[in-house]
Short mmCIF file of C-alpha atoms in Angstrom, two decimals:
data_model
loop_
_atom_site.label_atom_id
_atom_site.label_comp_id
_atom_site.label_asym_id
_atom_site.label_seq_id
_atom_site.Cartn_x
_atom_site.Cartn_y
_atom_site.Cartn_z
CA UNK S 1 20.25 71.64 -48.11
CA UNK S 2 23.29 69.59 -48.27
CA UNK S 3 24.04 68.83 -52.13
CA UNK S 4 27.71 67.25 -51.35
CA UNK S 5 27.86 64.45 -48.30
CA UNK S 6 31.41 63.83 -47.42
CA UNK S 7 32.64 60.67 -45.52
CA UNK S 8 34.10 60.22 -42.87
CA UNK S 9 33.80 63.25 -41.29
CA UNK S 10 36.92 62.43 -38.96
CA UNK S 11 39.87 60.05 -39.65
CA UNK S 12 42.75 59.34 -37.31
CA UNK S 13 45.17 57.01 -38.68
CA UNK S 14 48.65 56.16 -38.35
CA UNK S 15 51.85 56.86 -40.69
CA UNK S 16 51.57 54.12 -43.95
CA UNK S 17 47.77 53.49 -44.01
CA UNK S 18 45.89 53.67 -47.02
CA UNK S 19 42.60 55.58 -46.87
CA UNK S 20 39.39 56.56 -48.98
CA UNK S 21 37.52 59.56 -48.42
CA UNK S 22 33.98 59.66 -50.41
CA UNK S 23 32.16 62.51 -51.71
CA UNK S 24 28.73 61.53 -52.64
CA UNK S 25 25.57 63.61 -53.97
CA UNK S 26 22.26 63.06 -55.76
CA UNK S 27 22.89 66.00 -57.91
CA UNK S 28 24.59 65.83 -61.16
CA UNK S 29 27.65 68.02 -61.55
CA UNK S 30 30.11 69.54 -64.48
CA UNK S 31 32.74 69.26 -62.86
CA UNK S 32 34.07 68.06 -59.11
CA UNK S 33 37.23 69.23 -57.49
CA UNK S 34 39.36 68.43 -54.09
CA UNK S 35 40.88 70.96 -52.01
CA UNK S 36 43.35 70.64 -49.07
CA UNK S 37 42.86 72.64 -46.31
CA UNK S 38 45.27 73.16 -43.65
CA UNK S 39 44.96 75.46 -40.30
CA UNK S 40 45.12 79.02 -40.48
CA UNK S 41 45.08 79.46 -44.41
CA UNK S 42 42.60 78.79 -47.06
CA UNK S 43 41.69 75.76 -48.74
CA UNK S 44 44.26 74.85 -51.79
CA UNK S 45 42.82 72.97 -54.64
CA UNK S 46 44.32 69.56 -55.80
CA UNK S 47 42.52 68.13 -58.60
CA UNK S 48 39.65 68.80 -60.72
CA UNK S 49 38.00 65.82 -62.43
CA UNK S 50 35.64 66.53 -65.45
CA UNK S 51 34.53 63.42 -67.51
CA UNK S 52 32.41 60.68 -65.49
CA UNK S 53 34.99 57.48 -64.52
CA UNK S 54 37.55 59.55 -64.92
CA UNK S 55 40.63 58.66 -62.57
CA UNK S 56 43.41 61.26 -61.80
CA UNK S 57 46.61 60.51 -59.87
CA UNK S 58 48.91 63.15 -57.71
CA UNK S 59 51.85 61.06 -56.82
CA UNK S 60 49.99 58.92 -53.68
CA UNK S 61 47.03 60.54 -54.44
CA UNK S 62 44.05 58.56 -56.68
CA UNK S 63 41.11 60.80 -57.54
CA UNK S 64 38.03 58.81 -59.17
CA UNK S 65 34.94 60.56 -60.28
CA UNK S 66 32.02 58.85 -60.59
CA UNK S 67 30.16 57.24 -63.87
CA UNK S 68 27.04 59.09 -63.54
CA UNK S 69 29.03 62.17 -62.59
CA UNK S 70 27.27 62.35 -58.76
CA UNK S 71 29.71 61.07 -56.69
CA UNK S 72 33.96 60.81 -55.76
CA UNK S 73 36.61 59.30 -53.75
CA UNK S 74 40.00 60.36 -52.81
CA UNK S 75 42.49 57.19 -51.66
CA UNK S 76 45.58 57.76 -50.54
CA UNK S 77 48.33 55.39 -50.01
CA UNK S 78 50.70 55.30 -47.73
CA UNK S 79 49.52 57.76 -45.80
CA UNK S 80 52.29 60.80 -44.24
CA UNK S 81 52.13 63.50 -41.36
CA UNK S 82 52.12 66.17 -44.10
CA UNK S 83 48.67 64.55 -45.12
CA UNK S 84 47.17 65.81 -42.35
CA UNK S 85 44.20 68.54 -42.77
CA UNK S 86 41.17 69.01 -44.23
CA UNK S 87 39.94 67.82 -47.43
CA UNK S 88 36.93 69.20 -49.23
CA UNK S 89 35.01 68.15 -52.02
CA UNK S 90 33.50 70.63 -54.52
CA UNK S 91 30.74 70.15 -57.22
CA UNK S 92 30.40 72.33 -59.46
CA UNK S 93 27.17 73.50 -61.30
CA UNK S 94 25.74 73.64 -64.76
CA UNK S 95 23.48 76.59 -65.92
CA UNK S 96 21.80 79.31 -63.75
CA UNK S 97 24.80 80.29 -61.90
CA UNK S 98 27.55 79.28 -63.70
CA UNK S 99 30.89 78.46 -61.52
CA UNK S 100 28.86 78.02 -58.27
CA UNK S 101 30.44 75.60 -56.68
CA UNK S 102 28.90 73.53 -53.81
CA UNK S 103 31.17 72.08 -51.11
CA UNK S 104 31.21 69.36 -48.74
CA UNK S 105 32.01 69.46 -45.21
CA UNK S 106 34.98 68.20 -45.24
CA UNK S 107 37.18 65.32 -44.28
CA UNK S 108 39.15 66.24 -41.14
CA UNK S 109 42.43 63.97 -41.93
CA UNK S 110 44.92 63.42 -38.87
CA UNK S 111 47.92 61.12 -39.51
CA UNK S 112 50.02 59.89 -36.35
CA UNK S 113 53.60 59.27 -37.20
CA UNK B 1 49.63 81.55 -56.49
CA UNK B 2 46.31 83.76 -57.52
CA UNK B 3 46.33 87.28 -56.42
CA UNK B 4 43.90 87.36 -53.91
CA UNK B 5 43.66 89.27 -50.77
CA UNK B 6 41.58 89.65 -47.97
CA UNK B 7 41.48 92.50 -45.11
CA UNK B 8 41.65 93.05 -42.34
CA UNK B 9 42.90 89.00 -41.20
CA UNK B 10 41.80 89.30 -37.91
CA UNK B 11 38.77 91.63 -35.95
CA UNK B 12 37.08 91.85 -32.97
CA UNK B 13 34.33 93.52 -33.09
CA UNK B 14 30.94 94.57 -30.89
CA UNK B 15 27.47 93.44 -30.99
CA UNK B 16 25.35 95.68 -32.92
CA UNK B 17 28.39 97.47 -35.05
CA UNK B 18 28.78 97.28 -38.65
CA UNK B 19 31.53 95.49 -39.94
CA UNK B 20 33.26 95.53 -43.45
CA UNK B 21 35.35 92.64 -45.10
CA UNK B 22 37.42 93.27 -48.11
CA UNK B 23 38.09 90.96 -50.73
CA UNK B 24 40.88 92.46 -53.57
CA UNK B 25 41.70 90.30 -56.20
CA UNK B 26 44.77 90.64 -59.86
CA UNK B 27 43.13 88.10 -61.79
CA UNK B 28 40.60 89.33 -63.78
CA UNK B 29 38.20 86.51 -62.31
CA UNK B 30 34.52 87.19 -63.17
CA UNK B 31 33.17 85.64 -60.02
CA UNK B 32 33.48 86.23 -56.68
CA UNK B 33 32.42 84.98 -53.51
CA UNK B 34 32.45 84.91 -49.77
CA UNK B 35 32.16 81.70 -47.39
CA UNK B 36 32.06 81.41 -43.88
CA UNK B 37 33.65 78.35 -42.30
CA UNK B 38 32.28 76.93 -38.63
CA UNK B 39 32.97 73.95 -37.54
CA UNK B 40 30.48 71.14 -37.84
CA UNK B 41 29.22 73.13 -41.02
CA UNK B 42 32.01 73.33 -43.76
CA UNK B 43 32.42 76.11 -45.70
CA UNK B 44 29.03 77.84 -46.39
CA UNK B 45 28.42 80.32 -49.61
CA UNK B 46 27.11 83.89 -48.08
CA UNK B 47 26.95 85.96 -51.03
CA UNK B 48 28.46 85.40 -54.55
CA UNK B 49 29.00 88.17 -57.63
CA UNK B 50 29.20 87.11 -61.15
CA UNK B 51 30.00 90.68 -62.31
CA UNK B 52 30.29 94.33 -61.35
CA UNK B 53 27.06 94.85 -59.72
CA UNK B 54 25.50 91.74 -60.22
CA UNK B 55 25.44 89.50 -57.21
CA UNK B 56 23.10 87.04 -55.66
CA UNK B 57 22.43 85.31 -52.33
CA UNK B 58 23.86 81.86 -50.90
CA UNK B 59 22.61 79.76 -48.35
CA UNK B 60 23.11 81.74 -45.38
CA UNK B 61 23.04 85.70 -46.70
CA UNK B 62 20.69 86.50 -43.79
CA UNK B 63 22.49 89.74 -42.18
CA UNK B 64 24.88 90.53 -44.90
CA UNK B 65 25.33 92.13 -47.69
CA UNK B 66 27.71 92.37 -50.31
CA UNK B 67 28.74 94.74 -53.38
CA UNK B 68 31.03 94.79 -56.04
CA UNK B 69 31.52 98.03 -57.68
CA UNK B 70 34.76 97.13 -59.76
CA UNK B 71 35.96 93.67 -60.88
CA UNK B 72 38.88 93.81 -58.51
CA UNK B 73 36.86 94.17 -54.98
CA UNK B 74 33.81 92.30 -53.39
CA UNK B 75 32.84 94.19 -49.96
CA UNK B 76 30.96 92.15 -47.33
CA UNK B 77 29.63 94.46 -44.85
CA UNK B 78 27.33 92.64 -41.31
CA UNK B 79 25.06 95.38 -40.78
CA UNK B 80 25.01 94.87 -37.27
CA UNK B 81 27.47 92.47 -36.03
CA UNK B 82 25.61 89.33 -34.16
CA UNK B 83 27.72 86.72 -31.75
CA UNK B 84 26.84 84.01 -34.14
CA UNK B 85 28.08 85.74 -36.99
CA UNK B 86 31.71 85.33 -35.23
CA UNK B 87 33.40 83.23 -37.29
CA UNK B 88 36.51 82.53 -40.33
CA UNK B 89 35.56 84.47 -43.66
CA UNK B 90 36.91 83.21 -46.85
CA UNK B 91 36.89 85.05 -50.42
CA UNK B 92 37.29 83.18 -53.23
CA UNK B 93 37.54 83.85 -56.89
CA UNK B 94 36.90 81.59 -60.07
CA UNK B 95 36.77 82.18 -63.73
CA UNK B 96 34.12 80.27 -66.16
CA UNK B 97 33.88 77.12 -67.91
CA UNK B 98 33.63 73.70 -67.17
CA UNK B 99 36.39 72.83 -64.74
CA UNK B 100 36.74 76.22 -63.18
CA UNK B 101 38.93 76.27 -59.96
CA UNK B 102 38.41 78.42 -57.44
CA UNK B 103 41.07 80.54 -55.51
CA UNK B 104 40.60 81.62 -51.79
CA UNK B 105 42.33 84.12 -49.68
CA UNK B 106 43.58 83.49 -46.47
CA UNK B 107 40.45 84.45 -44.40
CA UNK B 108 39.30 86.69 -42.06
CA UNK B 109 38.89 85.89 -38.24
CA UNK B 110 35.80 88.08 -36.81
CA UNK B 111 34.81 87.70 -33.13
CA UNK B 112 31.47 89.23 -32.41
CA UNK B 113 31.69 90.11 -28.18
#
C-alpha cells in the first residue's frame, strides 16, 4: 500500500524554470520531511515541516505542508543544474512504531542548462 | 554528517547463497532500518529495529531477516540470495520524537547472478 503519492514522477526542465513537486496522502502524519537524492549516494534530508500550513524556505527552495497535515509541495524557483536528482517525500508516523517513516517514490528532477 | 556506515558497497553474489549486509552506526540512534531502492518502486522499508533485539517487519521482509544485537549494528542477512532480490540497499538511522530525521548510508549494490 502506497501511503505517500508523489507527483510528477519525472520532470525535465530547463535552467530558470520554476517547479512544484506534490506529495499527497490520505493518512495523517507528525511530521513530513524532503530528501535529495543524488546518484550513487544516499538520500540527504532538506527540510522537515511539523505544524499543518507551515511554510519553510531553503534559499530557492519553498516547502509548504499541508493544513490537515496529509499532504506537501516543494517549489523551486529558478531552477539550476545542481537541482538535478531525486527528491523524496517522507511522512512520518504517530504511535505504534514510532519514527517509521513512510516514503514516496520520488520525484526524478533533471534540469537542462 | 551522521556516522553511519554500510558494508560491503558493492557484491555480487550467486543464486541460492546467503548474503550478509552490515549497517554500523556512532550515533546512539534508537532505530534502525534497511530499504531497498528499485526503480519504479522508491525506497521500500525491509526490516526496521527500534532497539537491541527488538525489530519488526516492513513491507517487503519476505526472504530476509535482520538482527540487532548491539545498538551500533543492524545485520541484514538474504537467506538464499534470489535474482530479484538484486538491487541498492540503504541503512538508515533516526532518533525519536516528533520531527525525527533520518540518516542513510551510502548503500549497498547486490547483484544476484
Amino acid at each position: 500500500t502506497q501511503l505517500l503519492e508523489q507527483s510528477p514522477q519525472f520532470l525535465s526542465i530547463q535552467e530558470g524554470e520554476n517547479l512544484t513537486v506534490y506529495c499527497n496522502s490520505s493518512s495523517v502524519f507528525s511530521s513530513l520531511q524532503w530528501y535529495r537524492q543524488e546518484p550513487g549516494e544516499g538520500p540527504v534530508l532538506l527540510v522537515t515541516v511539523v505544524t499543518g500550513g507551515e511554510v519553510k524556505k531553503l534559499k530557492r527552495l519553498t516547502f509548504q505542508f499541508g493544513d490537515a497535515r496529509k499532504d506537501s509541495s516543494l517549489h523551486i524557483t529558478a531552477a539550476q543544474p545542481g537541482d538535478t536528482g531525486l527528491y523524496l517525500c517522507a511522512g512520518a508516523r504517530w504511535g505504534g512504531s514510532q519514527g517509521n517513516l513512510i516514503f514516496g517514490k520520488g520525484t526524478k528532477l533533471s534540469v537542462k542548462p | 554528517d551522521a556516522g553511519i556506515t554500510q558494508s560491503p558497497r558493492h557484491k555480487v553474489t550467486e543464486t541460492g547463497t546467503p548474503v550478509t549486509l552490515r549497517c554500523h552506526q556512532t550515533e546512539n540512534h534508537r532505530y534502525m532500518y534497511w530499504y531497498r531502492q528499485d526503480p519504479g518502486h522508491g525506497l521500500r522499508l525491509i526490516h526496521y529495529s527500534y532497539g537491541v533485539k527488538d525489530t519488526d517487519k516492513g513491507e517487503v521482509s519476505d526472504g530476509y531477516s535482520v538482527s540487532r544485537s548491539k545498538t551500533e549494528d543492524f545485520l541484514l542477512t538474504l537467506e538464499s540470495a534470489t535474482s530479484s532480490q538484486t538491487s541498492v540497499y540503504f541503512c538508515a538511522i533516526s532518533g525519536t520524537g516528533v520531527g525525527t530525521e533520518a540518516f542513510f548510508g551510502q548503500g549497498t549494490r547486490l547483484t544476484v547472478v
